[in-house]
mmCIF file of C-alpha atoms in Angstrom:
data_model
loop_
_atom_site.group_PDB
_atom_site.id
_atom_site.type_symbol
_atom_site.label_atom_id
_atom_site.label_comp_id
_atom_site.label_asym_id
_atom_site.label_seq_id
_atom_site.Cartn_x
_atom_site.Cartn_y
_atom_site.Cartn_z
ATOM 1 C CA UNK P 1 0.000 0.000 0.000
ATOM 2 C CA UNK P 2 1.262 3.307 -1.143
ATOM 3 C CA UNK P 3 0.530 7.423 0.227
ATOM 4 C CA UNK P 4 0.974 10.450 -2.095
ATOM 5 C CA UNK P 5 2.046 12.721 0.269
ATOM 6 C CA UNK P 6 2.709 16.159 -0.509
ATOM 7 C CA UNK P 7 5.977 17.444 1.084
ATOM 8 C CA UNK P 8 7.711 20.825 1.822
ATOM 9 C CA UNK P 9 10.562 20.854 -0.523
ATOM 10 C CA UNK P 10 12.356 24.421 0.317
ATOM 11 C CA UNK P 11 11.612 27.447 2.559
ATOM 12 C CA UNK P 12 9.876 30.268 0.621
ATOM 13 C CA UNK P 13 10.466 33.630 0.825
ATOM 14 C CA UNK P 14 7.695 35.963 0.692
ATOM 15 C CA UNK P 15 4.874 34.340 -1.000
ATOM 16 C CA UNK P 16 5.197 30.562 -1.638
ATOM 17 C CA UNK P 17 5.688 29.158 -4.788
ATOM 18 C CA UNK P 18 4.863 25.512 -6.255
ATOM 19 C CA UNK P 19 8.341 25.064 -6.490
ATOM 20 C CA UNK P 20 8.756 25.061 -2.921
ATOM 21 C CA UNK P 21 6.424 21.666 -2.402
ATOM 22 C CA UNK P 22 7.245 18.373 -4.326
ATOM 23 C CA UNK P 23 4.862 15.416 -4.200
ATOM 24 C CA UNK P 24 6.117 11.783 -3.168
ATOM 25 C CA UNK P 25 4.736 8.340 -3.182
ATOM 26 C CA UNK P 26 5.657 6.560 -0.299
ATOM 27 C CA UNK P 27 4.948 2.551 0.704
ATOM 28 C CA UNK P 28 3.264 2.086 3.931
ATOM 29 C CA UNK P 29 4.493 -0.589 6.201
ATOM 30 C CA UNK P 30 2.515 -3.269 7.060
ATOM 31 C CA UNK P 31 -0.696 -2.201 9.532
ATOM 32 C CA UNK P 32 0.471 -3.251 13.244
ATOM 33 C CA UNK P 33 -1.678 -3.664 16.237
ATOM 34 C CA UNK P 34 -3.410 -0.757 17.252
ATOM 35 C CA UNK P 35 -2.756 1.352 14.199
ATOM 36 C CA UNK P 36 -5.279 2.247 11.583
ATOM 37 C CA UNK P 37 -5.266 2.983 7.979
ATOM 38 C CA UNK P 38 -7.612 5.705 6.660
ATOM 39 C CA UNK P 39 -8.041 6.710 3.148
ATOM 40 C CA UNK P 40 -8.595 10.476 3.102
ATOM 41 C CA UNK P 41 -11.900 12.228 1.816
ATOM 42 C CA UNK P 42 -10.966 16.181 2.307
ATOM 43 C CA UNK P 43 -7.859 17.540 3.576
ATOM 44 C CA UNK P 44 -7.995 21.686 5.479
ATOM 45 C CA UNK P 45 -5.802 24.180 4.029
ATOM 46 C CA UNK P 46 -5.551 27.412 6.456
ATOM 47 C CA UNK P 47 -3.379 30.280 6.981
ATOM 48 C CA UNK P 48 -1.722 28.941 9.939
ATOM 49 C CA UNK P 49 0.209 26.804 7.887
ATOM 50 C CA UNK P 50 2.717 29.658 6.131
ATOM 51 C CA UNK P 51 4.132 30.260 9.443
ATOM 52 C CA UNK P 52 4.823 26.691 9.700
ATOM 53 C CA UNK P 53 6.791 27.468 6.187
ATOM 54 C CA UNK P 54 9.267 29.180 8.110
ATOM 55 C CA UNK P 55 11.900 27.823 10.689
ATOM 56 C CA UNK P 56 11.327 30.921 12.895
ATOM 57 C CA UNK P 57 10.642 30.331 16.732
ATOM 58 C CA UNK P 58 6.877 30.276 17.150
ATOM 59 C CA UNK P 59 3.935 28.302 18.875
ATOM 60 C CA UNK P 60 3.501 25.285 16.642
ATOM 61 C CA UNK P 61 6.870 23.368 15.298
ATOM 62 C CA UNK P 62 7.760 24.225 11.458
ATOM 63 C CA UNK P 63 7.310 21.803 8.905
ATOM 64 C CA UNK P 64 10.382 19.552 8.375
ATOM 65 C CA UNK P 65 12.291 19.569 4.874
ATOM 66 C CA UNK P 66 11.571 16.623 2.444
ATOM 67 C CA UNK P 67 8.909 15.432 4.627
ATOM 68 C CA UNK P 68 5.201 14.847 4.334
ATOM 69 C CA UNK P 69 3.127 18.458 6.044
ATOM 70 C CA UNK P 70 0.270 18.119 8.389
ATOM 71 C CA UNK P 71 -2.720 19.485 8.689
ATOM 72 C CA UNK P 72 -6.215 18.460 9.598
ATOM 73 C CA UNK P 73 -8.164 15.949 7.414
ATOM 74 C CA UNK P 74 -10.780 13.667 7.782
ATOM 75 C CA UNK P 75 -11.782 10.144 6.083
ATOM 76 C CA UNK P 76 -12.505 6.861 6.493
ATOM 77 C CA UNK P 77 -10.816 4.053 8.182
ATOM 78 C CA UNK P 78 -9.881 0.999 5.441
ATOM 79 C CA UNK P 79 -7.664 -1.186 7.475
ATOM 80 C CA UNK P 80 -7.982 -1.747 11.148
ATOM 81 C CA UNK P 81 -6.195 -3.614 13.740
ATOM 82 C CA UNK P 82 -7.981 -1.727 16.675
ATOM 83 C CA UNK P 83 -11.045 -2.752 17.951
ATOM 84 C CA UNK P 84 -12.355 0.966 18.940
ATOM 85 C CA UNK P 85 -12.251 2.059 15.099
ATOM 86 C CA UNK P 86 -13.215 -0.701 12.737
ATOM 87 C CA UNK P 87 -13.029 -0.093 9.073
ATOM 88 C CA UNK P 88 -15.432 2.242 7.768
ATOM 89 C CA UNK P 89 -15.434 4.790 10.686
ATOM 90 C CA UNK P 90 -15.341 7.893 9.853
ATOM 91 C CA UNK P 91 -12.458 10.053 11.427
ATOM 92 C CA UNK P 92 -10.782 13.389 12.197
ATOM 93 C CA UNK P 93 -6.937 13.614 12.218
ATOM 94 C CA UNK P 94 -3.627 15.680 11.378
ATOM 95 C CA UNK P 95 -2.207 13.642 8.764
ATOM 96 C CA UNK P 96 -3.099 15.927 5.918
ATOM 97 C CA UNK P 97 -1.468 16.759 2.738
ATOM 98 C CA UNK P 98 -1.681 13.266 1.552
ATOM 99 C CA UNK P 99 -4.282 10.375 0.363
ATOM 100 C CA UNK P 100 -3.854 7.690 2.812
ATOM 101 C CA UNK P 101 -2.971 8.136 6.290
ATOM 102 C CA UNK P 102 -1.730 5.658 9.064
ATOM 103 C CA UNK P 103 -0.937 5.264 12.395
ATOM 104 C CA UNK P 104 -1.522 4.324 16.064
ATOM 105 C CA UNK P 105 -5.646 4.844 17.049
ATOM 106 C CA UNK P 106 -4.960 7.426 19.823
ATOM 107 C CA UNK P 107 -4.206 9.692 17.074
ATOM 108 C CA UNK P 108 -7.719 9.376 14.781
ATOM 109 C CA UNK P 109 -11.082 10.552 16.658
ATOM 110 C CA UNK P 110 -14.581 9.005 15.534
ATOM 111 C CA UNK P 111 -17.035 11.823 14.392
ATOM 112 C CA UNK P 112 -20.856 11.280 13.799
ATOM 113 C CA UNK P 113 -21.162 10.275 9.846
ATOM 114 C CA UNK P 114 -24.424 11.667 9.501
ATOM 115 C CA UNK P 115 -22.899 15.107 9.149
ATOM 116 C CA UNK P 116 -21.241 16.267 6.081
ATOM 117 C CA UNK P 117 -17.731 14.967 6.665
ATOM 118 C CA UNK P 118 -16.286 18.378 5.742
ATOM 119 C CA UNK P 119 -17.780 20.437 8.338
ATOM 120 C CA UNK P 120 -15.095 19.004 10.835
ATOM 121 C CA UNK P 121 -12.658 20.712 8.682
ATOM 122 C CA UNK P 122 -14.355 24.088 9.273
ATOM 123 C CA UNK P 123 -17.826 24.767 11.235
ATOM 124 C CA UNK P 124 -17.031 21.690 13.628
ATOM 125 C CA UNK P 125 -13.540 21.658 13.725
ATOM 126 C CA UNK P 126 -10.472 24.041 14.282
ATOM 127 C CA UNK P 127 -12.562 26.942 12.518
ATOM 128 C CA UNK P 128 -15.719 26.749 14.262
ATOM 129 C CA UNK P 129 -13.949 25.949 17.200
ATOM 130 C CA UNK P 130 -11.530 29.072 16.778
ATOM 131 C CA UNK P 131 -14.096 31.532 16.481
ATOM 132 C CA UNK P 132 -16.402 30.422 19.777
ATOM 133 C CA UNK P 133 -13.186 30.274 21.827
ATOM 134 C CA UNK P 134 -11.976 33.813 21.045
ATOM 135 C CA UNK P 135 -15.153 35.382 21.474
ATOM 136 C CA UNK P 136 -16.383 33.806 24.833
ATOM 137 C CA UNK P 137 -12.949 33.205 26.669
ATOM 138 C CA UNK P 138 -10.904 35.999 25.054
ATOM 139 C CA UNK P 139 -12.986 38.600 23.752
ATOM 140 C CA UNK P 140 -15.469 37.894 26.765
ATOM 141 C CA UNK P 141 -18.705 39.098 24.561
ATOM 142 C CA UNK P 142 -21.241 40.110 26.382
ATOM 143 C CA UNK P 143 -24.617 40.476 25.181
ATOM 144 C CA UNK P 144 -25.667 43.394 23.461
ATOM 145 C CA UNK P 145 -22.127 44.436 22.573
ATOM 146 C CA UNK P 146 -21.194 45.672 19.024
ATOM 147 C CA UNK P 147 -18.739 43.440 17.495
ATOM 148 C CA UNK P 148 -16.354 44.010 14.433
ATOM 149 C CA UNK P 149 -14.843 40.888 12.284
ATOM 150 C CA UNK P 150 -12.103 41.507 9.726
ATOM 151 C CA UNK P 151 -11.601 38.844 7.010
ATOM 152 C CA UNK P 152 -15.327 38.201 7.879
ATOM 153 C CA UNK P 153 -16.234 36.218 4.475
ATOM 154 C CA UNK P 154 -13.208 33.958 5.275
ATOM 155 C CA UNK P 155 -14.081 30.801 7.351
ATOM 156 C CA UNK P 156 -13.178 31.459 10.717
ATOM 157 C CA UNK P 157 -14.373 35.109 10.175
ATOM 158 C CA UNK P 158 -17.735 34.348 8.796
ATOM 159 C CA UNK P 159 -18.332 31.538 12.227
ATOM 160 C CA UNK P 160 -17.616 34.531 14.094
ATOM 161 C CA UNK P 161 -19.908 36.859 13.323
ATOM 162 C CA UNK P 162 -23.052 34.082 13.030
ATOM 163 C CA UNK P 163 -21.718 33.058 16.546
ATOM 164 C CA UNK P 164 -22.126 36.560 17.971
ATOM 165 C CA UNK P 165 -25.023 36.933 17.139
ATOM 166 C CA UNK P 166 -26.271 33.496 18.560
ATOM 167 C CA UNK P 167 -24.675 34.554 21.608
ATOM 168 C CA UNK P 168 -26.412 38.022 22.054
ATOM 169 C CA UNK P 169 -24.368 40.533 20.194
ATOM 170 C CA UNK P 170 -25.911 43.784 19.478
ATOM 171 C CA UNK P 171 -24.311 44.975 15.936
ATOM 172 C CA UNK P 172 -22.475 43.008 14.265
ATOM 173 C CA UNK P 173 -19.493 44.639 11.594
ATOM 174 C CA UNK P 174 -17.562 43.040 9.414
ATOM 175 C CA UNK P 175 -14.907 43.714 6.592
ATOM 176 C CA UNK P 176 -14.155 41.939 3.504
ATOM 177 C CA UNK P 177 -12.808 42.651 0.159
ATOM 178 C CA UNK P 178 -15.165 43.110 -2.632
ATOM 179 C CA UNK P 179 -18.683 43.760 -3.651
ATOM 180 C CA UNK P 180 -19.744 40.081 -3.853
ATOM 181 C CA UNK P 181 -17.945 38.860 -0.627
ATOM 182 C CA UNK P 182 -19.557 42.068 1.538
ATOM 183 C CA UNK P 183 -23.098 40.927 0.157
ATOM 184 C CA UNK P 184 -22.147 37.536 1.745
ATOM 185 C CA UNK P 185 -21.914 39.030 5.012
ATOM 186 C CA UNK P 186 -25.272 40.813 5.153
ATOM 187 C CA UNK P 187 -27.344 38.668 3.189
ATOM 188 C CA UNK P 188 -25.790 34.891 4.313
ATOM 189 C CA UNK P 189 -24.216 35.583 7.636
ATOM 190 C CA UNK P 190 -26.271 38.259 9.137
ATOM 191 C CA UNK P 191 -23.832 41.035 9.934
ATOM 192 C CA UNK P 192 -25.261 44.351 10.368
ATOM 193 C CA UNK P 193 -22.828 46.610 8.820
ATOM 194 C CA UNK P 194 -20.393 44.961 5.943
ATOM 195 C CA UNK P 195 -17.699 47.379 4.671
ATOM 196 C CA UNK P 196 -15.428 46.379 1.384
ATOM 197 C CA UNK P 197 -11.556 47.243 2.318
ATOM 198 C CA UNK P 198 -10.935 47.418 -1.595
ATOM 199 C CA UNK P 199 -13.268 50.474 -1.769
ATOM 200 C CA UNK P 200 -12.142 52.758 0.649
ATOM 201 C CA UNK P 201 -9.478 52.721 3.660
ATOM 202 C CA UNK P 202 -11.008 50.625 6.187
ATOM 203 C CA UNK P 203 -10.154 53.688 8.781
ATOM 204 C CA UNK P 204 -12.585 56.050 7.020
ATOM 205 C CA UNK P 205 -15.391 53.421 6.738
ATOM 206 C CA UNK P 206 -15.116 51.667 10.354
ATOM 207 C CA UNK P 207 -17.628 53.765 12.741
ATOM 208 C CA UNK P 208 -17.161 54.242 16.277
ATOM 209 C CA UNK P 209 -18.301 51.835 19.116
ATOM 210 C CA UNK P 210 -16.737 48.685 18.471
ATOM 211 C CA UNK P 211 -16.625 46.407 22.004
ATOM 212 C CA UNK P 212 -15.085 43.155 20.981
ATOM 213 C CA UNK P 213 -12.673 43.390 17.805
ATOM 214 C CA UNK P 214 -11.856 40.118 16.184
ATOM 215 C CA UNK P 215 -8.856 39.959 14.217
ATOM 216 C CA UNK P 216 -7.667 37.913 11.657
ATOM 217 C CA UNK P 217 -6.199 40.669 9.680
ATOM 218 C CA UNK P 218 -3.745 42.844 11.415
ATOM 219 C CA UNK P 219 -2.541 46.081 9.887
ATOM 220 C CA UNK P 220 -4.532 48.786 8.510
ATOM 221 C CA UNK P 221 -7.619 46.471 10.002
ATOM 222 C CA UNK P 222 -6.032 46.461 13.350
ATOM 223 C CA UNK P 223 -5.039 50.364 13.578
ATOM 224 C CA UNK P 224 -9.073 51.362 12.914
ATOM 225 C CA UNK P 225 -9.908 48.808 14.878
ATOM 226 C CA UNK P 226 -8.208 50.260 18.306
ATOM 227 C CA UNK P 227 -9.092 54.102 16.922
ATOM 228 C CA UNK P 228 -12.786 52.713 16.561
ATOM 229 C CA UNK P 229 -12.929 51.324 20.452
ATOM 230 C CA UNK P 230 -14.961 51.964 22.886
ATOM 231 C CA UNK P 231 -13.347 51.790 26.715
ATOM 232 C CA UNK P 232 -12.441 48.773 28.228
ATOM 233 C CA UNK P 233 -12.733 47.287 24.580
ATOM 234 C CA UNK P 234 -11.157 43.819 24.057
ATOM 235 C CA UNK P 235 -8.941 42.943 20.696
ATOM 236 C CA UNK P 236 -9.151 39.413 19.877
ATOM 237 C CA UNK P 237 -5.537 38.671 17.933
ATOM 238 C CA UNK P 238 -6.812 35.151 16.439
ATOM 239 C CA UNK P 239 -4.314 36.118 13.157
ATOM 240 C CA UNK P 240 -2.856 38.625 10.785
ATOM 241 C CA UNK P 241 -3.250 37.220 7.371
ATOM 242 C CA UNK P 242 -1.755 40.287 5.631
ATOM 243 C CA UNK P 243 1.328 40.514 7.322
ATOM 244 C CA UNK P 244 2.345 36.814 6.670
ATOM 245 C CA UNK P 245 4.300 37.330 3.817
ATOM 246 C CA UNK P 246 6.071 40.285 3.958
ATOM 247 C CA UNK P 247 9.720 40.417 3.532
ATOM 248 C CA UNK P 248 10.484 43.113 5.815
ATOM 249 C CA UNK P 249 7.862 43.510 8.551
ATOM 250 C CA UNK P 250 5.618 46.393 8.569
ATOM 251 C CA UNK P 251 5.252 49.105 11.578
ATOM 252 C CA UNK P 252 2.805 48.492 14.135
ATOM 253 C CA UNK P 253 -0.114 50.717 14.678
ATOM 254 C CA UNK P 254 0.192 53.988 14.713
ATOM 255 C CA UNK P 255 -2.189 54.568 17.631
ATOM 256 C CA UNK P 256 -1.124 52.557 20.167
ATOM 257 C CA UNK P 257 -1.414 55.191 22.566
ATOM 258 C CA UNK P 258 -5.027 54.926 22.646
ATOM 259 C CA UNK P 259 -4.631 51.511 23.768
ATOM 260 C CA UNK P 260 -3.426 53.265 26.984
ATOM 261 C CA UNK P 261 -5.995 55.770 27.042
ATOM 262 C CA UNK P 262 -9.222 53.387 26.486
ATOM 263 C CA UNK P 263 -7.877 51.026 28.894
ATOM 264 C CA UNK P 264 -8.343 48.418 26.034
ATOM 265 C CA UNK P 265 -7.368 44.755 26.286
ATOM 266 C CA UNK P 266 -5.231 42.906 23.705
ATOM 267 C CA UNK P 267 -4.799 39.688 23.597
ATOM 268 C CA UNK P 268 -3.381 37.251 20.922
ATOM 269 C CA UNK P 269 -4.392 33.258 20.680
ATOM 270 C CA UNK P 270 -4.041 30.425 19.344
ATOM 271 C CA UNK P 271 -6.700 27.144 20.019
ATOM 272 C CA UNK P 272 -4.125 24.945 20.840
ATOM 273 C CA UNK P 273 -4.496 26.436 24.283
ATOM 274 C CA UNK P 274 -8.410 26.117 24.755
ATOM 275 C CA UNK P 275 -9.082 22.795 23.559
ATOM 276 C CA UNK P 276 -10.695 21.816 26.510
ATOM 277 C CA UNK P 277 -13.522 23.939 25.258
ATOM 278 C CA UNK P 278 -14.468 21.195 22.543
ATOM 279 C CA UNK P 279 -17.575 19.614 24.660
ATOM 280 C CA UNK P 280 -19.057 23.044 25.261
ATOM 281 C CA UNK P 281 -18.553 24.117 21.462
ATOM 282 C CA UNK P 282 -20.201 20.942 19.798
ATOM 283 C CA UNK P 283 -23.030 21.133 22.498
ATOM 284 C CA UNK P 284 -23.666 24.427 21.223
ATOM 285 C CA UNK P 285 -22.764 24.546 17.774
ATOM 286 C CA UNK P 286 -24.364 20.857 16.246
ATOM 287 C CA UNK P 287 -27.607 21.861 17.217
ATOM 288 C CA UNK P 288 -27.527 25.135 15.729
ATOM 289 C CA UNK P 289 -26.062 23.590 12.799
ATOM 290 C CA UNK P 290 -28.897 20.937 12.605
ATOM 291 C CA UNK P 291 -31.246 23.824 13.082
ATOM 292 C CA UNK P 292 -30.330 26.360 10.638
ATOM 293 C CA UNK P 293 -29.045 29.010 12.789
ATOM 294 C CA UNK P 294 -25.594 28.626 11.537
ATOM 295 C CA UNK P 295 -24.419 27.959 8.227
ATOM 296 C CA UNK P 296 -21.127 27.831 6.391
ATOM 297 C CA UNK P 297 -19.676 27.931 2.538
ATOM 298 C CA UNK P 298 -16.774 25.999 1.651
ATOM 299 C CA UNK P 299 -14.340 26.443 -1.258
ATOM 300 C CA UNK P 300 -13.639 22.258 -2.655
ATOM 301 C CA UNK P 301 -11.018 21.881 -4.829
ATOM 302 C CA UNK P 302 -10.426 18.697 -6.463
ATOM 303 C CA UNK P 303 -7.841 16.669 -5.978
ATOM 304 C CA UNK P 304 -4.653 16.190 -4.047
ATOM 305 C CA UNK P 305 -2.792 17.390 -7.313
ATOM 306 C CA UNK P 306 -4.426 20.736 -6.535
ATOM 307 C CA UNK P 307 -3.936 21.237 -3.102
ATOM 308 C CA UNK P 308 -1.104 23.369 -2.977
ATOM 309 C CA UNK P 309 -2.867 25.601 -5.667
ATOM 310 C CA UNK P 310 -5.875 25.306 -3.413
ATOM 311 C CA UNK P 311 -3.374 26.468 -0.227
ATOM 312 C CA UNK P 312 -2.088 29.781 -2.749
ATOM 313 C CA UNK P 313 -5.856 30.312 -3.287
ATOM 314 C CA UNK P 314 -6.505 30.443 0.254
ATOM 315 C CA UNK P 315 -3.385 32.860 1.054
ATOM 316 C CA UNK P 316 -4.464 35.481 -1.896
ATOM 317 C CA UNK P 317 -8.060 35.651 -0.621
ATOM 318 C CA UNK P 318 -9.712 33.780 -3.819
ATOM 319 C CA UNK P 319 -11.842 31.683 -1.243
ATOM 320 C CA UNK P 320 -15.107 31.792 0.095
ATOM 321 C CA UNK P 321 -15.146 30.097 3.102
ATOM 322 C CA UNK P 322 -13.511 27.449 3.977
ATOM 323 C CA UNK P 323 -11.250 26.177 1.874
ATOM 324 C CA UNK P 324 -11.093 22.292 1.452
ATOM 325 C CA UNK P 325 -9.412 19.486 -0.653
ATOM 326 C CA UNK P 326 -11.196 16.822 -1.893
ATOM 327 C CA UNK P 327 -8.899 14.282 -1.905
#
């Protein structure tokens, strides 16, 4: 039994290039006790994984030369030698970026296959789970509050402002680039406000008021987003797409003072921290989803040929949701 894996071939600089990923077939040893063979049905690209790129000190390890990249991915299990996930259950996991996946049990979790099984990519997986995390424990929303999302047609951006509002947020702003992806947000998600970056500086469209700022953004987004606060506002630092590949980094904010003078609270993220949240997220969030209260759009690409493409895609904003690989 074989695995086309997709592997990280050089280091980019700036942007990433197809040159810096090769793709390898590799034989898979014989299926031991307690492992688990799982043929992959969609693979998650996401931002997070440029940083990985890099060999720079950070949160999560970097992705090793000439070696297959993870991610999350979810499929079904076609060899078993462990009596807790017999062939055909279907599975979440890290061993992305490739067709067929292997390894001890411990490391595949069961999921309910009556759901789509691409929703625990996004709505029910690190997305979903990313948004409800950094608005309850971070950005501590209370209800009524006015909340402002940038990136908010992306996937973690769009769960957050649907999420608000199912929580009890008051007005709900969010920023995107484009007239067909800031339609999205007011006539698919629900946001209140929706302002298009492309069209004007987001400073001279954002209004004043904003309680909880979610960021995903950084930059321009995050300088109107601390002029825009009201006191005691909290910034939610979940990421800052557009300063991921820059060559030299940019200044910060150029109104940091008023940080000081609010008495705002900043405070950057990441989910690896909060994953004890998971039981309180999926009693929340599957019954809205079964409901109707929340919904999601994915990007699928086809094919594991494609999935760097689909990962350049992602970075350059050409997505609409969440982006997946069908494998």
């Amino acid at each position: 039994m074989h695995s086309n894996q997709i592997h990280l071939a050089s280091r980019p600089t700036g942007w990433p290039q197809p040159e810096n990923f090769r793709t390898v077939r590799a034989e898979l040893p014989e299926l031991e006790p307690g492992k688990v063979r799982v043929r992959n049905e969609y693979i998650s690209v996401d931002p997070y994984m440029r940083g990985r790129m890099s060999d720079a000190p950070s949160y999560i390890p970097p992705f090793a030369l000439d070696a297959p990249m993870t991610g999350s991915a979810v499929g079904l299990v076609v060899a078993s030698q462990a009596e807790d996930l017999p062939e055909g259950t279907l599975v979440t996991h890290q061993q992305g970026w490739r067709d067929v996946a292997q390894g001890p049990a411990e490391e595949f979790r069961a999921v309910d296959g009556s759901l789509s099984p691409s929703a625990y990519l996004g709505i029910l997986g690190i997305t979903g789970m990313t948004a409800y995390a950094g608005l309850t424990r971070i950005g501590n929303l209370k209800p009524g509050e006015t909340v402002f999302v940038s990136g908010a047609a992306g996937a973690v951006g769009s769960a957050v402002g649907q999420i608000a509002r199912l929580l009890g947020a008051g007005k709900i702003i969010g920023s995107a680039g484009g007239p067909e992806k800031t339609a999205m947000l007011t006539d698919r998600y629900g946001f209140d406000i929706a302002l298009d970056y492309k069209a004007a500086p987001i400073a001279d469209q954002l209004p004043a008021g904003i309680d909880v700022y979610f960021d995903n953004v950084g930059g321009d987004h995050l300088e109107a987003a601390i002029g825009a606060m009201n006191r005691f506002g909290r910034l939610v630092e979940c990421g800052m797409i557009s300063q991921y590949n820059l060559e030299k980094p940019e200044a910060g904010p150029r109104n940091m003072t008023e940080i000081v003078k609010k008495s705002l609270r900043m405070e950057g993220f990441t989910l690896g921290d909060h994953l004890d949240i998971a039981p309180e997220f999926l009693g929340k969030v599957i019954p809205w989803l079964r409901e109707g209260k929340l919904v999601y759009e994915e990007t699928v690409v086809e094919g594991l040929d494609n999935a760097v493409e689909a990962f350049l895609t992602m970075m350059r904003g050409g997505n609409k949701g969440k982006m997946v690989v069908k494998v």
